[in-house]
Coordinates of N, CA and C in Angstrom, one line a residue:
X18 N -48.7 86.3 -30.7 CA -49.8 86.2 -29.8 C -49.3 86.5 -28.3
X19 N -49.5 87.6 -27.6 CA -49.7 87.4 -26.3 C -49.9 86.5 -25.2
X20 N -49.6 86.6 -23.9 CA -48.9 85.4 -23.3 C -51.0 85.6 -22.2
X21 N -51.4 86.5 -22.3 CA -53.0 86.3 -22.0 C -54.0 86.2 -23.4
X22 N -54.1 86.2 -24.1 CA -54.5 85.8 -25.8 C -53.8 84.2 -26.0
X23 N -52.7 83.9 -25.7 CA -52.5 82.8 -25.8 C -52.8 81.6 -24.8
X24 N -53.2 82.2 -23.4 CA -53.9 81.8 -22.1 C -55.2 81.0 -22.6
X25 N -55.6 82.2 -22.9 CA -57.2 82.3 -23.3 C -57.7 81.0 -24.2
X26 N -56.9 80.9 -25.3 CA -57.0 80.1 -26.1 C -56.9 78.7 -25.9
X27 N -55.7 78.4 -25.1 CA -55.0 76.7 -24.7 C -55.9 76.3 -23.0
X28 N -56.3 77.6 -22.4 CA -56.6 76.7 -21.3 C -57.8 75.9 -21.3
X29 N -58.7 76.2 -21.9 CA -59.9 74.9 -21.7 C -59.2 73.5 -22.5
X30 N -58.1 73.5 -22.6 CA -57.4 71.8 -23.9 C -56.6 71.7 -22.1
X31 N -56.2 72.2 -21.5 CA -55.4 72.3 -20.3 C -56.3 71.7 -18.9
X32 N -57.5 72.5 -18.9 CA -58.5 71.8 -18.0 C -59.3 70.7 -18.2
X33 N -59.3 70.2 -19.5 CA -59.8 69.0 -20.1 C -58.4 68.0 -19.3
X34 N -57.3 68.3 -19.8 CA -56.5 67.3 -19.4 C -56.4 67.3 -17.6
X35 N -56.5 67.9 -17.0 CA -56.7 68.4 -15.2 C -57.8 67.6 -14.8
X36 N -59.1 67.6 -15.7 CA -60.0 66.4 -15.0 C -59.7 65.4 -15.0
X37 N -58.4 64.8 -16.2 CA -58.2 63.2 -16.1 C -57.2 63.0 -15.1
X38 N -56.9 63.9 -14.8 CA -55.6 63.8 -13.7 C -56.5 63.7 -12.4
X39 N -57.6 64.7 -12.2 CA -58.4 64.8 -11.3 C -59.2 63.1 -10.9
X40 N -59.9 62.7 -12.2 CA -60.3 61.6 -12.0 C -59.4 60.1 -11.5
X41 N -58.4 60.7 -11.9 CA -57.5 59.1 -12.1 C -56.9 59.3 -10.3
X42 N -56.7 60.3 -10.3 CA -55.9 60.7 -8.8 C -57.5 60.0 -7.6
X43 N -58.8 60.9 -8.0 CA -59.6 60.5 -6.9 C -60.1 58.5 -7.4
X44 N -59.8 58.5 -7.8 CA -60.2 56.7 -8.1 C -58.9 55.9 -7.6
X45 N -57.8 56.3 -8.0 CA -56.2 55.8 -7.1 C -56.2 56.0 -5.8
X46 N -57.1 57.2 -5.2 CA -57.0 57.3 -3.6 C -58.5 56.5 -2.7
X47 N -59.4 56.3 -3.7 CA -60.1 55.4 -3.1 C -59.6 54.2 -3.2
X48 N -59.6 53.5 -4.3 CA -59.6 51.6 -4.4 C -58.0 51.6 -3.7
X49 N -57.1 52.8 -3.6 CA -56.2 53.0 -2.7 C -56.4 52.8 -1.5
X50 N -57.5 53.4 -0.7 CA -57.8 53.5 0.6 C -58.4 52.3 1.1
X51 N -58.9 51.7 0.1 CA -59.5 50.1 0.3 C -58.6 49.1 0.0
X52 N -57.5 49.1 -0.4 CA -56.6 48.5 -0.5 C -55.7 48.8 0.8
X53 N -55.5 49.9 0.9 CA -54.4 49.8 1.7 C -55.3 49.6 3.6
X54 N -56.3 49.8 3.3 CA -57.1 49.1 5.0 C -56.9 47.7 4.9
X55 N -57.3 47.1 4.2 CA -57.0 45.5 4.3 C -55.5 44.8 4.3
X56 N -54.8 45.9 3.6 CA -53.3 45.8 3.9 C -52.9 46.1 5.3
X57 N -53.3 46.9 6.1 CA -52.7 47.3 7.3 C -53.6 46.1 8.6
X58 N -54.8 46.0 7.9 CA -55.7 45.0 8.9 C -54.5 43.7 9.0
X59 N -54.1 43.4 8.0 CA -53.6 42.0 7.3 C -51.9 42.2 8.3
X60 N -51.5 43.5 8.3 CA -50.4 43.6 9.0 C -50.1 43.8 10.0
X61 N -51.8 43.9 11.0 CA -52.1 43.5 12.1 C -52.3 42.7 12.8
X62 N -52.5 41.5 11.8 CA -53.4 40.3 12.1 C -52.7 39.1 13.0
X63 N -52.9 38.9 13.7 CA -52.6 37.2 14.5 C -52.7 36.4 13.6
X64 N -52.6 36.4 12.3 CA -52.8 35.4 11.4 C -51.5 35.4 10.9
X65 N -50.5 34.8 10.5 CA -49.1 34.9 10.6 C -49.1 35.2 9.3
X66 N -49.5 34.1 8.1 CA -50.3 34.5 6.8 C -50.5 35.3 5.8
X67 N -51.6 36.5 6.7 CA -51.7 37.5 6.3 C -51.1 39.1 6.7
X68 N -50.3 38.6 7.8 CA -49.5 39.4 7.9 C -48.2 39.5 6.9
X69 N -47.9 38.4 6.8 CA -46.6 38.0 5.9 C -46.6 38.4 4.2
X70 N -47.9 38.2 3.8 CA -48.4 38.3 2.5 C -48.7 39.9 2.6
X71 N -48.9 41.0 3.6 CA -49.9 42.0 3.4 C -47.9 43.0 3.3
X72 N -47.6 42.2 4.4 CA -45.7 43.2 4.1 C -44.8 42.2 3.0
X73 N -45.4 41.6 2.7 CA -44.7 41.1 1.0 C -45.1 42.6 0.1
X74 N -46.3 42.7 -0.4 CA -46.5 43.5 -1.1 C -46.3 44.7 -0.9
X75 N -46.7 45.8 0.8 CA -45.9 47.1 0.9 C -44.4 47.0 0.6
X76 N -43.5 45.8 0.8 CA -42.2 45.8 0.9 C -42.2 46.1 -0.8
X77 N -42.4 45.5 -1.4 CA -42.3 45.2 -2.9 C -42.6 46.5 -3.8
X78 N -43.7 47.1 -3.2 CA -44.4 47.9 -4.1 C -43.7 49.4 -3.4
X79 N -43.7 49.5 -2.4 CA -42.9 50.8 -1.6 C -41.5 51.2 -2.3
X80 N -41.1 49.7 -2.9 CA -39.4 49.6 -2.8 C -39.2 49.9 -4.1
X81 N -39.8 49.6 -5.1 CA -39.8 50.1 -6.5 C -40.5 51.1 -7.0
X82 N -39.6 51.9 -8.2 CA -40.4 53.4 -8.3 C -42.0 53.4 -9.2
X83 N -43.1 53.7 -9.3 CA -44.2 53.8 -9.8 C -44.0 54.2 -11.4
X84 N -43.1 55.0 -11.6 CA -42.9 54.9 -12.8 C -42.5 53.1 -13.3
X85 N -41.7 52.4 -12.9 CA -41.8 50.8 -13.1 C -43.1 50.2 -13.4
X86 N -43.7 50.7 -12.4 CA -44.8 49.6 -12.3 C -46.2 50.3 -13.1
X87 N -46.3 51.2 -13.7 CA -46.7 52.1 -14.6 C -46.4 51.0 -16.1
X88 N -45.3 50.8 -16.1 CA -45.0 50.4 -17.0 C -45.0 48.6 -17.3
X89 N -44.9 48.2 -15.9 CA -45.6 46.8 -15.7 C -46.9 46.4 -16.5
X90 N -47.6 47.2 -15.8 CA -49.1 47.0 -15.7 C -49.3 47.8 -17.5
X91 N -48.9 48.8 -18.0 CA -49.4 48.9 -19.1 C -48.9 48.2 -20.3
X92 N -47.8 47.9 -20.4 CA -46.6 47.0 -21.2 C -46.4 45.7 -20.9
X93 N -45.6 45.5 -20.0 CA -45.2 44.0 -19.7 C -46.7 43.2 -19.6
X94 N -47.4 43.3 -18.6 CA -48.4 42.3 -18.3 C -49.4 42.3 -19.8
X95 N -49.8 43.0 -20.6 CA -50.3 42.5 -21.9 C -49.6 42.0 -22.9
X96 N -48.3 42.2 -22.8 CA -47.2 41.6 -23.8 C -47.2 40.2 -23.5
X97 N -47.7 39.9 -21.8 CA -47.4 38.6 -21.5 C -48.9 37.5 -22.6
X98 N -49.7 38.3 -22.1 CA -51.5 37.7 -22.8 C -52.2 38.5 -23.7
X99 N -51.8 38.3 -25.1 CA -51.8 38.9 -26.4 C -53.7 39.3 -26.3
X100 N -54.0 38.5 -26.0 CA -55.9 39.0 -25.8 C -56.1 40.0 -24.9
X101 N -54.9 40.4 -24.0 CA -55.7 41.3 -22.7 C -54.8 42.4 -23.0
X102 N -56.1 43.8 -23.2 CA -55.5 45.2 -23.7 C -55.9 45.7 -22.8
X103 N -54.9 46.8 -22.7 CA -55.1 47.7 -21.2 C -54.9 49.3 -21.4
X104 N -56.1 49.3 -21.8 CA -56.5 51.3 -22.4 C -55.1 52.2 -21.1
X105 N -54.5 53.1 -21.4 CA -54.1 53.9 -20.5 C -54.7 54.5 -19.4
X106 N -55.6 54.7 -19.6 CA -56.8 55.3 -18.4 C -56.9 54.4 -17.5
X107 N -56.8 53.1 -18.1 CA -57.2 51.8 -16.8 C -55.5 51.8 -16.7
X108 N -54.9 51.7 -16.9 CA -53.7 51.1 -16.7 C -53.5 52.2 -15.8
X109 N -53.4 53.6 -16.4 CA -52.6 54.1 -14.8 C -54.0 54.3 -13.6
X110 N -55.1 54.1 -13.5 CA -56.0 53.7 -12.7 C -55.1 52.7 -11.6
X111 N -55.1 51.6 -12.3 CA -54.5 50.5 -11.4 C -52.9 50.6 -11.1
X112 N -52.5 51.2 -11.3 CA -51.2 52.0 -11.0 C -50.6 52.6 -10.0
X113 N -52.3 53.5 -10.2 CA -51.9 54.5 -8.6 C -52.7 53.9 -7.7
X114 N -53.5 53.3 -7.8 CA -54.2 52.4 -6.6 C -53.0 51.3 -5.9
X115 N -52.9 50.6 -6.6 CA -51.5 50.0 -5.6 C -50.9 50.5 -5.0
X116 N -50.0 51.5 -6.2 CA -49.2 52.0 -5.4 C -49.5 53.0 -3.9
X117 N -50.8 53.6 -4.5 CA -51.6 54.7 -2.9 C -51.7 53.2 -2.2
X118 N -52.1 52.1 -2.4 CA -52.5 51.1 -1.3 C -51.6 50.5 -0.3
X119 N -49.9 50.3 -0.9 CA -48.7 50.0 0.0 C -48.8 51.0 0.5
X120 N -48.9 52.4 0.6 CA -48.3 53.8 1.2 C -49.4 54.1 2.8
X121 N -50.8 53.7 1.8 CA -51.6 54.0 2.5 C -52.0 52.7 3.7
X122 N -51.9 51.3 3.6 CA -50.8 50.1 4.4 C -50.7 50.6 5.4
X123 N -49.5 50.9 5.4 CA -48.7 51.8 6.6 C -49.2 52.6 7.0
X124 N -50.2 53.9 6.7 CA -50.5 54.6 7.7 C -52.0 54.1 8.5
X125 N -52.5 53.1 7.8 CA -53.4 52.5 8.8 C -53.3 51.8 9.7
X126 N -51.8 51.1 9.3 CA -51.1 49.9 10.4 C -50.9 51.0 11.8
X127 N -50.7 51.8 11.2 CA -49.7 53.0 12.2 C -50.6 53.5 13.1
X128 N -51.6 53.9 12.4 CA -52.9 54.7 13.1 C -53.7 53.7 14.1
X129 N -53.9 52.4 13.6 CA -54.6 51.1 14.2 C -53.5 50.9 15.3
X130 N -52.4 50.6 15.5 CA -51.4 50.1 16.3 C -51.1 51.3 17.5
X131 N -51.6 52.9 17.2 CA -51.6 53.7 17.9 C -52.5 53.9 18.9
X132 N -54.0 53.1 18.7 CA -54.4 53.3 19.7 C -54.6 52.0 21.3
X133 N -54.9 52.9 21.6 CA -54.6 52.7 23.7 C -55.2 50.7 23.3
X134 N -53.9 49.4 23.6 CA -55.0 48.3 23.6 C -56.0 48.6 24.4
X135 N -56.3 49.2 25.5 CA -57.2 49.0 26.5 C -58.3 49.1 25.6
X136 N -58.9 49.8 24.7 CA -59.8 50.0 24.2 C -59.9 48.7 23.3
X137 N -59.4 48.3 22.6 CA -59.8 46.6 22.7 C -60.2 45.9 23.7
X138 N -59.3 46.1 24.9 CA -60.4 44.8 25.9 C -61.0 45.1 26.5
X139 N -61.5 46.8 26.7 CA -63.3 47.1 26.6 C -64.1 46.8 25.8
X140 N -64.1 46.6 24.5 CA -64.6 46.3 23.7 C -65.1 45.1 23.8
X141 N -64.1 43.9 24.4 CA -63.7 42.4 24.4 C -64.7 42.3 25.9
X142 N -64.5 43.1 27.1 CA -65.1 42.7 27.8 C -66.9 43.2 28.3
X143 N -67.0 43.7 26.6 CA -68.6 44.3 26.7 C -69.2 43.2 26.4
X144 N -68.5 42.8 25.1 CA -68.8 41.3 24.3 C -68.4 41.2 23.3
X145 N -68.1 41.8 22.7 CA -67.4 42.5 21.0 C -67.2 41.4 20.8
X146 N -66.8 40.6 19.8 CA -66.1 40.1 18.9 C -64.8 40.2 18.7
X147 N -63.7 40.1 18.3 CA -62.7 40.8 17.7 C -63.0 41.7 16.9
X148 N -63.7 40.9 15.7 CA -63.5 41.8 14.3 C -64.9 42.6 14.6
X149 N -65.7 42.7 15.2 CA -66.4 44.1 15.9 C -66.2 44.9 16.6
X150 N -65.3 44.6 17.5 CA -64.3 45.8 18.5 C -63.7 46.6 17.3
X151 N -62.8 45.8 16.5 CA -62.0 46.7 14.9 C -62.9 47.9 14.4
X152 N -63.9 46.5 13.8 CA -65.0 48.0 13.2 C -66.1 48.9 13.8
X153 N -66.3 48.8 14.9 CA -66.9 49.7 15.9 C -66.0 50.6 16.7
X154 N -65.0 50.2 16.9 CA -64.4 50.5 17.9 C -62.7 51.4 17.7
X155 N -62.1 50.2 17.3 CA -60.7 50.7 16.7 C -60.9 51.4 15.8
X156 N -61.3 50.5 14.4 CA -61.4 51.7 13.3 C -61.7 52.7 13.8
X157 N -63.2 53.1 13.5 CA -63.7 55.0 14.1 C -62.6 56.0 14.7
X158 N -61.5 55.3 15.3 CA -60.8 56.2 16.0 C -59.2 56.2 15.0
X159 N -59.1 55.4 14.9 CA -58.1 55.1 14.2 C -58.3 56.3 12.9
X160 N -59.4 56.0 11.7 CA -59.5 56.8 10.9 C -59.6 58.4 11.2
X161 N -59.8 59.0 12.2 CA -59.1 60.4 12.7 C -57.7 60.4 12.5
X162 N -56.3 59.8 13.0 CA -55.8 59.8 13.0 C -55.0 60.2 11.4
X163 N -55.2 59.0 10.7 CA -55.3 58.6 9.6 C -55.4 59.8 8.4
X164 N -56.2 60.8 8.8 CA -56.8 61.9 7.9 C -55.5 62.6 7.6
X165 N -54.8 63.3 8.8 CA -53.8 64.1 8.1 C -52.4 63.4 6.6
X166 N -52.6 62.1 7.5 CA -51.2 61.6 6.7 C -52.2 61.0 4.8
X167 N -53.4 60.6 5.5 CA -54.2 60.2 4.0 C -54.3 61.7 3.2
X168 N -55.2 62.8 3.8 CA -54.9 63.6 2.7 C -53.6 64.6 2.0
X169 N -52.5 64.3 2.8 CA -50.9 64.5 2.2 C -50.7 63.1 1.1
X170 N -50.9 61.9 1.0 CA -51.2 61.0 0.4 C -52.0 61.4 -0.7
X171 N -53.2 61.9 -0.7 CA -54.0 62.0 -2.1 C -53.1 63.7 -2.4
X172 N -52.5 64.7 -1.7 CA -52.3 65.6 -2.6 C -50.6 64.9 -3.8
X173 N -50.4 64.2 -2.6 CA -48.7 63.6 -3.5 C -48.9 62.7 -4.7
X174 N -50.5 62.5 -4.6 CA -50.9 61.5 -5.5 C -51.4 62.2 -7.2
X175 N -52.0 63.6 -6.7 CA -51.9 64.5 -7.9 C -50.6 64.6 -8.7
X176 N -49.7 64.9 -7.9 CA -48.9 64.9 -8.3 C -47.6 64.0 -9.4
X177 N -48.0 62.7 -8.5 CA -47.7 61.5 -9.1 C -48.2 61.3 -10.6
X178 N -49.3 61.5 -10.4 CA -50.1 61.2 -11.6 C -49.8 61.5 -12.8
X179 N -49.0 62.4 -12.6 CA -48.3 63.4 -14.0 C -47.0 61.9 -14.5
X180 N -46.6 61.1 -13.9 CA -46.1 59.6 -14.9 C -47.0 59.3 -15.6
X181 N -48.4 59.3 -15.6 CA -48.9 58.7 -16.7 C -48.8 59.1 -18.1
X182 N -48.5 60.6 -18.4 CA -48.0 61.1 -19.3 C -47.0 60.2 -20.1
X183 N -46.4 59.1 -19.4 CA -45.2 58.2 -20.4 C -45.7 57.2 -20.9
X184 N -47.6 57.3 -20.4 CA -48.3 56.0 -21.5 C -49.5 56.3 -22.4
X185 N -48.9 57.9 -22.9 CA -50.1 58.7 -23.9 C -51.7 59.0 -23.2
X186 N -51.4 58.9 -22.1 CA -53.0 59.3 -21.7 C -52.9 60.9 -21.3
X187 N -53.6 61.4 -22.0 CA -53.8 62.7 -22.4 C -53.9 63.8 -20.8
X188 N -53.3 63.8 -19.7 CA -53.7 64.3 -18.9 C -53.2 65.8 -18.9
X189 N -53.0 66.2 -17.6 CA -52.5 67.8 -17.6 C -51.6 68.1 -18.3
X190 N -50.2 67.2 -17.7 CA -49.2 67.8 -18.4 C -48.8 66.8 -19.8
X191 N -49.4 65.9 -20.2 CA -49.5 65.2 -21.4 C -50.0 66.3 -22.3
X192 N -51.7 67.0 -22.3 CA -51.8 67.7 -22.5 C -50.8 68.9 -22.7
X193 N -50.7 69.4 -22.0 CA -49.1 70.4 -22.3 C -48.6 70.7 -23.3
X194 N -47.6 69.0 -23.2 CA -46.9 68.6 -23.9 C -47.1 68.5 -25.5
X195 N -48.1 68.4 -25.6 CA -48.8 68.0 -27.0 C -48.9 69.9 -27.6
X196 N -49.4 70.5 -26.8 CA -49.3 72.3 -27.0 C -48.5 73.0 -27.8
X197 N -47.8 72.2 -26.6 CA -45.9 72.7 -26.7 C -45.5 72.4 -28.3
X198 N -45.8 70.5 -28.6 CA -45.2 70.6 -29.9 C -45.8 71.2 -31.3
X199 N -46.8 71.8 -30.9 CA -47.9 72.4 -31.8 C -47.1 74.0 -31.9
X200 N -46.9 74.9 -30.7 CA -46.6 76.1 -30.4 C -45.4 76.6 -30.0
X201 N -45.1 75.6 -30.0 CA -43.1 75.3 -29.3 C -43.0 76.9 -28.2
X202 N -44.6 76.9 -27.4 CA -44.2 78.2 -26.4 C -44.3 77.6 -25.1
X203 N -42.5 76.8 -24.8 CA -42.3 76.5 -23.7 C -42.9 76.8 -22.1
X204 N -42.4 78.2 -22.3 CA -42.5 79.0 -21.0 C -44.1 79.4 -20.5
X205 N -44.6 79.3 -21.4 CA -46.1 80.0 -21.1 C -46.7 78.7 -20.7
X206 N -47.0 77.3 -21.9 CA -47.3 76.1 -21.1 C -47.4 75.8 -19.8
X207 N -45.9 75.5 -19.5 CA -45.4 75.3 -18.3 C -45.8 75.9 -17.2
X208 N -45.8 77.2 -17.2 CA -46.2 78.0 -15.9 C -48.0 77.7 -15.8
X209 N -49.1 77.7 -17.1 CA -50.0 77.4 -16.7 C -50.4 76.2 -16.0
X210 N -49.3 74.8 -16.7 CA -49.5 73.8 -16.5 C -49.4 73.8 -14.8
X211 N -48.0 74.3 -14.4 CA -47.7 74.4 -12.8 C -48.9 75.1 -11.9
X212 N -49.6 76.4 -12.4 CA -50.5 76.9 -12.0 C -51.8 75.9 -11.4
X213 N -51.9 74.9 -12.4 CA -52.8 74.2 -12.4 C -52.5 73.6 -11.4
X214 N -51.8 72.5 -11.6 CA -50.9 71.6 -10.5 C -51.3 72.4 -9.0
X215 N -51.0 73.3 -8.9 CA -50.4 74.5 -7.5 C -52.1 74.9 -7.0
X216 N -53.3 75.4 -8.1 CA -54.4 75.4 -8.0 C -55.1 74.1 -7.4
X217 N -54.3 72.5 -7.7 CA -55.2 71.4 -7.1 C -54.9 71.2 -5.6
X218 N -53.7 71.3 -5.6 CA -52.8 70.8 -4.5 C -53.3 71.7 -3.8
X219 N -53.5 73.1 -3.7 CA -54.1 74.2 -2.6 C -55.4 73.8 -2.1
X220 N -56.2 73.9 -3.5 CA -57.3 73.5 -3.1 C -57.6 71.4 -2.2
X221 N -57.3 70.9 -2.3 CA -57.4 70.2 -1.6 C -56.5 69.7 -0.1
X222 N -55.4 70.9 -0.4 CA -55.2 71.2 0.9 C -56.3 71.5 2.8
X223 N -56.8 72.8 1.5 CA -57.7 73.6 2.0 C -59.1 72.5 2.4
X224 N -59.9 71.5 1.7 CA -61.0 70.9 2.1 C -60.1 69.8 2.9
X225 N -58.8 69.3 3.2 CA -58.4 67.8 3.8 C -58.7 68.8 5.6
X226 N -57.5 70.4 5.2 CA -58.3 70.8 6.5 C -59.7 70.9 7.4
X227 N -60.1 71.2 6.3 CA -61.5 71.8 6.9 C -62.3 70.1 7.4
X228 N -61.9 69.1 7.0 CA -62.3 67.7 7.2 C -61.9 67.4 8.6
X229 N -60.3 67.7 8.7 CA -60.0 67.6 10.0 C -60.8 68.3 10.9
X230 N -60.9 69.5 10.9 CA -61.4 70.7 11.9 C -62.7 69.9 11.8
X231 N -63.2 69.4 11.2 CA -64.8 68.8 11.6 C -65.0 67.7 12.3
X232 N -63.8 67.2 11.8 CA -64.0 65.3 12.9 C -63.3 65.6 14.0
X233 N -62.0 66.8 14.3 CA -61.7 67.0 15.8 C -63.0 67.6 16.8
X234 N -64.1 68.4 16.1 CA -65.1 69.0 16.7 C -66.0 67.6 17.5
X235 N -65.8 66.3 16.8 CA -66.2 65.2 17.7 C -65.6 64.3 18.6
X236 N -64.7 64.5 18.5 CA -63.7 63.9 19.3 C -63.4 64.4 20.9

């Protein structure tokens, strides 16, 4: 079989596996992004508390590789509680959410701590609140900042995603893999598999741009 005859044939079992990569990646960079704002809030905070608790977990979770904790969360923690089963699909779900949420931590701490205090104690001397100056005020500006380093975050996160492959959930290159042992045609797999990979990563290159170019147009 030819190396376009044999294209033909494997890539819709190859784009089936690309949407679970696709899905798992865009669900890890949201409950990611909501995690990791209340981690950076928390690492902001005059509360000594939650500051301490919010760089407990970036330290912890930054410092260990995701393939670990892939394997935490799918293995160890239900071996611990014989009733609680954890499909692969949820398990590396909650996987990459953590892990995007320590990464993503930090770039909100970074982006929030970047801007001018003065714009806090305008805020403070209109009448604001604290935690209304934040979300009226800091945030909005803050999350400009925030875009370039978050969407290099969700493309590194496509990429990540390809560990879940070591807990049977059928994704791109799991998918692949499974091809491969059917067809043992290495070389051809591979390059479409990378193709794909190279196809996501472009393409959301291209819309994180065009995002920026639209929120600098109000700024």
């Amino acid at each position: 079989m030819d190396f376009f005859t044999f294209a033909i044939t494997y890539l819709p079992y190859l784009l089936k596996g690309a949407l679970v990569t696709i899905e798992i990646a865009v669900i890890g960079i949201a409950a990611g992004s909501i995690i990791g704002l209340s981690l950076g809030l928390g690492r902001v905070s005059k509360v000594k508390i939650f500051s301490k608790i919010s760089g407990l977990y970036i330290w912890a979770v930054r410092g260990t590789p995701l393939l670990l904790q892939l394997f935490v969360i799918h293995f160890a923690i239900p071996s611990m509680f014989s009733a609680l089963t954890m499909p692969p699909f949820v398990s590396a779900c909650i996987a990459l959410s953590l892990n995007a949420g320590a990464y993503i931590a930090e770039i909100a701490r970074g982006a929030i701590q970047s801007i001018d205090k003065g714009q806090m104690e305008a805020a403070r001397s209109l009448g604001l609140s604290n935690r209304q100056a934040m979300r009226y005020v800091i945030i909005p500006q803050a999350f400009r900042r925030m875009l370039p380093p978050l969407g290099n975050e969700f493309i590194a996160l496509i990429k990540e995603s390809s560990l879940v492959s070591t807990i049977a959930l059928y994704d791109l290159l799991r998918t692949g893999q499974q091809i491969i042992s059917s067809t043992y045609r290495y070389m051809e797999i591979f390059i479409m598999v990378g193709a794909i990979y190279l196809l996501l990563t472009t393409l959301m290159t291209a819309v994180v741009g065009k995002i920026e170019r639209r929120v600098s147009v109000y700024e």
